[in-house]
Each structure stands twice: as C-alpha cells, then as structure tokens.
C-alpha cells in the first residue's frame, strides 16, 4: 500500500502533554485561558485511542458480565444468543484494532504505520459489523424472556457503578452522562454509535486530503464502506423483538464455540 498517511489529519501530537491537551488538529497553540481550552476538541488520535479503550471495555462487559446472567443450564433465547455472539465478534475485531493503536501510540514515529492501520481497519471491521447490523434487534429490555432473568438487573447495576477510585468514567460515547445506568438495549446499541464515530473520523480525514492522491482514493472507499454499514445499521435499529417473531435473525451458534459468559476466551 502506498503511504496513505501523508495527507491525513491524524498527525502525531508534538509531545505527551500536547497530545493530552484539548486542541483541534492543525490549530494554533492552545490558549492559556482554561475555559477556552476546555471547549476545544481533543487531538483526534488521542480521542480515538481513549474512546476505543473505553469501547473495548464496554464490549467486554457485555460478553464477560452481562452474558453470565445466562448459562449452559439456562441458555438464552436464540435471538439473544445471536446478539451476544455478534457482539463478541465485534469485540475481538476492536480488541485487535486497539492493540495496534496502542503500539503506535499518540506520538507515532511512523505516520505511514498509522495510515496503513486506519485503512486496514475498514477491511477488518466489515465482516463483524455487517453481521451485527444484519441480525440486530431492539427492545430486549422489554422482552419477557429477558425480564424474567433475575440476575440481569444485578449485573447491569454492577457495570453502571462509577470507578472505585472516584475518577470520572470515560465512555466511548462522549455524550453519555456519568450517572446514566446501562441497559441491555443501551449496551447492544454501542456498535451502532461507534460506526457513527468512525464515519465522522474518516470523513474528516477525507476532507483534509487532496484529491488525486492515493490516500484520497482509499479514504473515498473507506467512507463509502462506512456509509454502507450505517445504512444497514439504520435499517435495523428500529427492528423490535416485540413487533413480530424475528424469524430472520440468524440462530447459528457456530462450531466449537462456547456461549459467551461461560468461558475465558474473551480477554
């Protein structure tokens, strides 16, 4: 792949302190005025790493904590089982992406490595996110098969607790309120919200890249793929379990895989 990072907006921060500062990419040095500085957008690469870290942790809580409300002796309904499995596939993809992001860090020595990673990520997310969107249903919180599980409210309350050290929680969705309790539907909607984040990021990268360059062409294709996934997401986000029997949802439980929450594969 040719160097797709030359014209990208995700330039490395000048230093660790500058990376942490809330400054939009390409802007002048931050103002000394605290109030003005606090209103600035964070460095895009720093924000990507921070929110991706939170997102992977949130997905892990679904398959490690929430899924444990069910077991091999109390197996979830097929529709719910499919949701858990598709979330686990998304988690594994994003865990790999986050690992690569951390290896590059907020101050990458090789912009090309960052550019290659961002382009490769579009290919990597396609499969798991397509399956997730195509089999998505909402209104699990109001489904009798879910409401009858007495363990679920306890587990949701546990993951809704703030950090034990008293620090402010960091969410993948910056708009989420710290005191907002998690619900099953809220957790299941996370990949939809994340797709919107990626679309904004890659649209910004495309806008900053000069037409005619190889990286511009790659970013056009990346944005087209994200648009396609968002259309899939939009078409399924209102599909409710309560409207009709979701016969279209895949109930394939895979081959040789254990139900999420009953094993230690999701690390």
Tab-separated table of C-alpha atoms in Angstrom, residues 1 3 14 26 34 48 51 62 75-76 78 91-92 111 121 132-133 140 145-146 163 178 216 223 233 235 244 252:
chain	number	residue	atom	x	y	z
A	1	UNK	CA	0.000	0.000	0.000
A	3	UNK	CA	1.698	5.882	2.033
A	14	UNK	CA	4.104	17.230	19.415
A	26	UNK	CA	-3.982	21.907	12.829
A	34	UNK	CA	-8.608	27.480	30.868
A	48	UNK	CA	-9.549	7.760	19.094
A	51	UNK	CA	-12.651	6.213	23.252
A	62	UNK	CA	-21.310	-7.399	27.719
A	75	UNK	CA	-29.401	-20.852	27.762
A	76	UNK	CA	-30.535	-17.527	26.299
A	78	UNK	CA	-31.739	-17.772	20.050
A	91	UNK	CA	-15.192	-7.143	20.417
A	92	UNK	CA	-12.452	-9.378	19.032
A	111	UNK	CA	2.817	8.254	10.170
A	121	UNK	CA	-9.289	-1.286	9.891
A	132	UNK	CA	-24.043	-7.416	13.737
A	133	UNK	CA	-26.179	-4.937	11.789
A	140	UNK	CA	-34.601	-6.647	24.638
A	145	UNK	CA	-37.725	-13.685	28.097
A	146	UNK	CA	-35.206	-11.106	29.348
A	163	UNK	CA	-14.865	3.765	39.036
A	178	UNK	CA	-21.752	9.680	34.090
A	216	UNK	CA	-7.656	10.275	-1.097
A	223	UNK	CA	-16.162	6.384	3.619
A	233	UNK	CA	-27.497	-0.061	10.860
A	235	UNK	CA	-32.466	-0.193	8.555
A	244	UNK	CA	-43.091	-9.727	15.410
A	252	UNK	CA	-26.302	-20.180	14.089
